[in-house]
Amino acid sequence: MKLKDMEPGQRGIVKEFTGGEGDRLRLMEMGLLPGTEIRFVRRAPLGDPLEVEVRGFHLSLRSSEAARIGISVV
Amino acid sequence: MKTEPPFVALVGNPNSGKTTLFNALTGLRQKVGNYPGVTVEWKEGILYSQHGHPIRILDLPGSYSLNARSPDEQILVEALLGRIDVLPEPTAVICCVDASNLERNLYMATQVIELGLPTVVALNMMDVAERRGMRIDVERLQKRLGVPVVPCEAARGKGVMEVRLALSQHPLPVPELDMEKPPLVEEAIEDLVPLFEHRKTLDSVLAHGEARLLLSCDEDPGLGQSVWQQIRDWQKRFDVEIPGWRSEWITHRYAWIGDVMRECVKRYNPEKTSVTERVDRILLHPFIGFPVLAFVMGVLFYSIFTLAVPFMDALDGLIAWLGNGAGNLLPDGQLKNLVVDGIFGGVGGVVIFLPQILFLFFFIALLESTGYMARAAFLLDRMMSKVGLHGRSFIPLLSSYACAVPGIMATRTIESPKERIVTILVAPFMTCSARLPVYLVMIAAMLPDGPGHALKKSLILLLLYFLGTFVALGFAWVFRKTLLKGPSPSTIMELPSYRLPRWDSVFHEMIDRAWTFLKRAGTVIFALSIVLWFLMNYPLLEDRSEFEAPVQEVVVETVTEVDSQLEYSFAGRLGKVLEPAFSPLGYDWQITVGILSSFAAREVFVSTMAIIYRVDDEADDSIVDAFRSAQRDDHSPLFTPLTCLSVLMFFVFALQCVSTVAIVRRETRSWHWPIFQFVYMFAFAWLMAFLVFQGGRLLGFS
């Protein structure tokens, strides 16, 4: 499943980045790498952006970016 | 022999408490510096070593990585590499690390350590880490990082002394990070090292570090064509031989960090729901989130427009008193006029906004230091994305309600150059406080007094605010679709943990920014006030021989005399020349002079009109009365409701502010953008005023 389709409270492991380069490197530098465990915290009240917890801190990213991140839910 | 004091760069992730550490280390021995011709400012301070020797400390912008993506990050890398002309090469680095966020913070820390400069790691926020159930083995961490690691809580002043002691060692130890290099890097570094041995410090460790850092850079940090080309060549070779090498390097680094974390951090007491998370359940709640944001913004606006007013009045009084005092000291004549009307009048017109700006910056600093600013951006990102902007553009746009100058300065946190430019381009549409005097006077001139009109007046004012905001967002959308087209770039943002505000930092920040505003705006306005005064007062009417000619009608004498001086002046002549350009908007030459003079700053319009109508007392009432009784040459009333509306339209949209133009020039490093901005806003303002005036006439309004 894609990160953008996760439900609040769900945990998962980052599997892969698909699509173009985009902000992949920036996300990776901030610790969102394949193999990293994440927790989907919430969607913003208007549905976008999303908030995830990764390596103990909270990160916000847009659905369009989250659509390119494959997750295996644990 | 006098030696240069050591020069230490302070770096770290955003929200790592870096600035708090800087303030704790340097106390009040700070100053703001800036790099000629470049946007970014830095803070420098002096710290005294254990032996009482001064050490210069440079507070650099926060970043998550040394691979620069924003102008702020670019400065960080350039400063670390000693490539900023006005700064010496750093002799050491303090790397501030958030202990409660150690894993991610170590990413940049290892990049910094790899540079090879003597480094001290300040392991900040130990208390937060402990509360989160982390026990950090500092000894082991120190061993793995190969640099001194000092645990501290900068907010409470704990460990600050130890950081000072660590910096006082002489010589500082050279880092020995035990991380393997990824494949091919060794070879590339050996090839590139000769390029960097020009450095003053001529140290092969540093040359190696520099070469290694530059290999992963996407942008040229001021190296020059040929050196950068060699690095690009290597990057192309990597592309062929190790596809995906950039991600691989990041993975490699995190693998090492994971290993260090397992070795040095013991987690006990599995984490319960953090306070931040519980607070966010309310502040980011689907239904409660926006009302809370609206409330916070309401308080902000209320304080800017209500609480700041007494301070503004007091300041106004003070400036008037000083002006009078100076006037009393000087003999009557042109010099006195210049000082009283030109300098005190003109500069005072800008300085008066200082209380509002202080209030605004106080709130911005407060919201930033508590962590709420990121939440505001989170809540509003969806709305901003509709016009192609980032949630972060919200803060600069909001600041622009007080004044576009600090607002434009606040765009530096926007990483993408295109979004940043768009935000800068539309920021002056936000109704700044300098428009208020014009709005209030014109609305008052348009509507008769009386209790029944108070509501109407506020409604018009609200509408003007709305209009400016609406058009700003509209233009942002247009620019993102046309001139500055591009995919929606990085919107990745950390939502930091909530913290209690650090009042001293908040005040520091507020004073710093206000001072910058005063310096920037003040100097420009100062110069312009003098120019403007000159244009309106020269050539002197007394020089004219006709002045001696007997005046026939005594009744009109005073009026003629006043009109003549202004008419005779350069400004008056220019107004007459340009009158045809503005007459389709319903303006006569006098309003044209007012418009021209208000290009310096909008509020100057009111004082210019006061001069034109010879209003001695600059109280709003008397100006409004003068406006109401002003007549055109054919004795028809000048300020009809339609003309007032046309003037208002012009002021809602036109970029009449030299300080803004100056700041845009600085922030974009070109004349291209400020000129474009001035022209498109002027054209739009003219068009809107034209449509309102001519449309209104067609509909039979007067």
Tab-separated table of N, CA and C in Angstrom, chain A residues 21 23-31 33 39 41-51 53 55-62 65, chain B residues 64-65 67 69 73 101 103-104 107 132 246-247 250-251 254 277 280-281 378-379 381-382 385 389-390 415 488 490-495:
chain	number	residue	atom	x	y	z
A	21	GLU	N	12.448	11.436	-9.053
A	21	GLU	CA	13.377	11.789	-7.983
A	21	GLU	C	12.660	12.573	-6.878
A	23	ASP	N	11.359	14.634	-3.949
A	23	ASP	CA	11.982	14.966	-2.681
A	23	ASP	C	12.534	13.722	-1.991
A	24	ARG	N	12.721	12.679	-2.799
A	24	ARG	CA	13.162	11.422	-2.209
A	24	ARG	C	14.421	11.592	-1.354
A	25	LEU	N	15.412	12.312	-1.896
A	25	LEU	CA	16.667	12.435	-1.162
A	25	LEU	C	16.488	13.221	0.129
A	26	ARG	N	15.681	14.282	0.058
A	26	ARG	CA	15.458	15.065	1.265
A	26	ARG	C	14.776	14.214	2.339
A	27	LEU	N	13.766	13.430	1.909
A	27	LEU	CA	13.087	12.550	2.862
A	27	LEU	C	14.062	11.534	3.438
A	28	MET	N	14.911	11.008	2.578
A	28	MET	CA	15.879	10.014	3.057
A	28	MET	C	16.849	10.642	4.041
A	29	GLU	N	17.291	11.860	3.723
A	29	GLU	CA	18.221	12.533	4.633
A	29	GLU	C	17.591	12.777	5.990
A	30	MET	N	16.256	12.933	5.986
A	30	MET	CA	15.580	13.147	7.261
A	30	MET	C	15.214	11.822	7.921
A	31	GLY	N	15.620	10.737	7.311
A	31	GLY	CA	15.496	9.455	7.999
A	31	GLY	C	14.407	8.535	7.477
A	33	LEU	N	13.867	6.136	5.156
A	33	LEU	CA	14.569	5.280	4.198
A	33	LEU	C	13.809	3.971	4.043
A	39	ARG	N	4.996	5.536	11.674
A	39	ARG	CA	3.630	5.476	12.196
A	39	ARG	C	2.856	6.622	11.568
A	41	VAL	N	0.328	9.320	11.698
A	41	VAL	CA	-0.299	10.000	12.837
A	41	VAL	C	-1.664	10.565	12.460
A	42	ARG	N	-1.691	11.412	11.438
A	42	ARG	CA	-2.983	12.004	11.060
A	42	ARG	C	-2.898	12.686	9.698
A	43	ARG	N	-4.082	12.991	9.194
A	43	ARG	CA	-4.195	13.883	8.064
A	43	ARG	C	-4.549	15.260	8.614
A	44	ALA	N	-4.140	16.319	7.925
A	44	ALA	CA	-4.556	17.673	8.334
A	44	ALA	C	-6.067	17.774	8.150
A	45	PRO	N	-6.711	18.665	8.880
A	45	PRO	CA	-8.167	18.782	8.813
A	45	PRO	C	-8.713	18.898	7.386
A	46	LEU	N	-7.963	19.498	6.483
A	46	LEU	CA	-8.459	19.618	5.108
A	46	LEU	C	-8.049	18.421	4.249
A	47	GLY	N	-7.502	17.379	4.875
A	47	GLY	CA	-7.188	16.160	4.137
A	47	GLY	C	-5.750	16.058	3.655
A	48	ASP	N	-5.046	17.152	3.676
A	48	ASP	CA	-3.675	17.208	3.202
A	48	ASP	C	-3.008	18.356	3.939
A	49	PRO	N	-1.776	18.302	4.313
A	49	PRO	CA	-0.798	17.208	4.230
A	49	PRO	C	-1.025	16.107	5.285
A	50	LEU	N	-0.081	15.192	5.339
A	50	LEU	CA	-0.148	14.082	6.282
A	50	LEU	C	0.947	14.243	7.333
A	51	GLU	N	0.721	13.613	8.465
A	51	GLU	CA	1.753	13.645	9.499
A	51	GLU	C	2.160	12.213	9.803
A	53	GLU	N	5.143	9.707	12.015
A	53	GLU	CA	6.229	9.701	12.982
A	53	GLU	C	7.308	8.790	12.429
A	55	ARG	N	11.490	7.716	13.198
A	55	ARG	CA	12.666	7.826	14.077
A	55	ARG	C	12.437	8.781	15.245
A	56	GLY	N	11.247	8.757	15.797
A	56	GLY	CA	10.993	9.522	17.014
A	56	GLY	C	10.655	10.986	16.800
A	57	PHE	N	10.510	11.439	15.565
A	57	PHE	CA	10.045	12.816	15.386
A	57	PHE	C	8.920	12.853	14.361
A	58	HIS	N	8.245	13.990	14.299
A	58	HIS	CA	7.060	14.094	13.456
A	58	HIS	C	7.356	14.880	12.194
A	59	LEU	N	6.898	14.316	11.083
A	59	LEU	CA	7.216	14.878	9.781
A	59	LEU	C	5.908	15.090	9.039
A	60	SER	N	5.826	16.226	8.348
A	60	SER	CA	4.625	16.459	7.551
A	60	SER	C	5.004	16.432	6.079
A	61	LEU	N	4.203	15.750	5.276
A	61	LEU	CA	4.433	15.738	3.830
A	61	LEU	C	3.096	15.680	3.115
A	62	ARG	N	3.096	16.101	1.859
A	62	ARG	CA	1.837	16.146	1.125
A	62	ARG	C	1.472	14.769	0.577
A	65	GLU	N	3.417	13.508	-2.376
A	65	GLU	CA	4.703	12.872	-2.090
A	65	GLU	C	4.476	11.485	-1.491
B	64	TYR	N	19.101	20.213	7.915
B	64	TYR	CA	19.082	18.779	8.200
B	64	TYR	C	20.242	18.058	7.529
B	65	SER	N	20.905	18.775	6.633
B	65	SER	CA	21.959	18.127	5.859
B	65	SER	C	22.887	19.203	5.318
B	67	ASN	N	23.878	19.065	2.288
B	67	ASN	CA	23.595	19.184	0.866
B	67	ASN	C	22.585	20.322	0.688
B	69	ARG	N	19.993	23.110	-0.147
B	69	ARG	CA	18.839	23.218	-1.035
B	69	ARG	C	18.164	24.580	-0.965
B	73	GLU	N	20.733	27.274	3.584
B	73	GLU	CA	21.632	26.122	3.675
B	73	GLU	C	22.899	26.356	2.863
B	101	ASN	N	16.307	13.549	19.752
B	101	ASN	CA	16.094	13.285	18.331
B	101	ASN	C	17.413	12.842	17.723
B	103	GLU	N	18.972	10.254	16.479
B	103	GLU	CA	19.214	9.504	15.255
B	103	GLU	C	19.267	10.437	14.036
B	104	ARG	N	18.235	11.273	13.897
B	104	ARG	CA	18.218	12.153	12.743
B	104	ARG	C	19.284	13.238	12.852
B	107	TYR	N	22.757	12.611	11.545
B	107	TYR	CA	23.009	12.604	10.106
B	107	TYR	C	23.892	13.784	9.715
B	132	ARG	N	11.928	11.022	27.629
B	132	ARG	CA	11.436	10.083	26.618
B	132	ARG	C	11.980	8.680	26.828
B	246	ARG	N	23.448	8.348	-4.766
B	246	ARG	CA	23.079	9.345	-3.753
B	246	ARG	C	22.271	8.700	-2.631
B	247	SER	N	21.257	7.902	-3.016
B	247	SER	CA	20.473	7.227	-1.978
B	247	SER	C	21.352	6.244	-1.217
B	250	ILE	N	23.244	7.908	1.506
B	250	ILE	CA	22.397	8.250	2.650
B	250	ILE	C	22.126	6.986	3.477
B	251	THR	N	21.794	5.893	2.769
B	251	THR	CA	21.529	4.627	3.456
B	251	THR	C	22.753	4.176	4.251
B	254	TYR	N	23.014	6.213	7.410
B	254	TYR	CA	22.019	5.830	8.412
B	254	TYR	C	22.296	4.438	8.981
B	277	GLU	N	1.899	15.051	21.490
B	277	GLU	CA	0.862	14.318	20.781
B	277	GLU	C	-0.520	14.626	21.355
B	280	ASP	N	-1.533	18.074	20.279
B	280	ASP	CA	-1.880	18.093	18.858
B	280	ASP	C	-3.251	17.487	18.584
B	281	ARG	N	-3.668	16.569	19.445
B	281	ARG	CA	-5.002	16.002	19.253
B	281	ARG	C	-6.058	17.107	19.308
B	378	PHE	N	0.907	23.557	8.784
B	378	PHE	CA	0.309	22.243	8.541
B	378	PHE	C	-1.188	22.387	8.248
B	379	LEU	N	-1.858	23.205	9.051
B	379	LEU	CA	-3.292	23.402	8.862
B	379	LEU	C	-3.604	24.100	7.543
B	381	ASP	N	-1.642	24.409	4.776
B	381	ASP	CA	-0.912	24.005	3.575
B	381	ASP	C	-1.854	23.691	2.413
B	382	ARG	N	-2.962	23.019	2.715
B	382	ARG	CA	-3.895	22.648	1.653
B	382	ARG	C	-4.419	23.886	0.925
B	385	SER	N	-1.707	25.460	-1.071
B	385	SER	CA	-1.336	24.652	-2.235
B	385	SER	C	-2.279	24.911	-3.408
B	389	LEU	N	1.359	27.503	-3.488
B	389	LEU	CA	2.339	27.885	-2.481
B	389	LEU	C	2.399	26.831	-1.375
B	390	HIS	N	3.340	27.024	-0.493
B	390	HIS	CA	3.571	26.117	0.616
B	390	HIS	C	2.908	26.698	1.858
B	415	GLU	N	12.116	26.903	0.964
B	415	GLU	CA	13.250	26.287	0.276
B	415	GLU	C	13.226	26.518	-1.226
B	488	SER	N	4.942	21.227	-7.848
B	488	SER	CA	4.915	21.637	-6.457
B	488	SER	C	6.133	21.068	-5.749
B	490	SER	N	9.300	20.866	-2.697
B	490	SER	CA	9.376	20.333	-1.336
B	490	SER	C	8.418	20.975	-0.341
B	491	THR	N	7.617	20.137	0.266
B	491	THR	CA	6.717	20.612	1.308
B	491	THR	C	6.965	19.798	2.564
B	492	ILE	N	8.151	19.223	2.638
B	492	ILE	CA	8.468	18.385	3.790
B	492	ILE	C	8.856	19.276	4.957
B	493	MET	N	8.252	19.014	6.068
B	493	MET	CA	8.428	19.930	7.186
B	493	MET	C	8.380	19.138	8.487
B	494	GLU	N	9.225	19.527	9.409
B	494	GLU	CA	9.184	18.875	10.709
B	494	GLU	C	8.095	19.530	11.556
B	495	LEU	N	7.372	18.742	12.326
B	495	LEU	CA	6.465	19.309	13.318
B	495	LEU	C	7.149	19.131	14.666
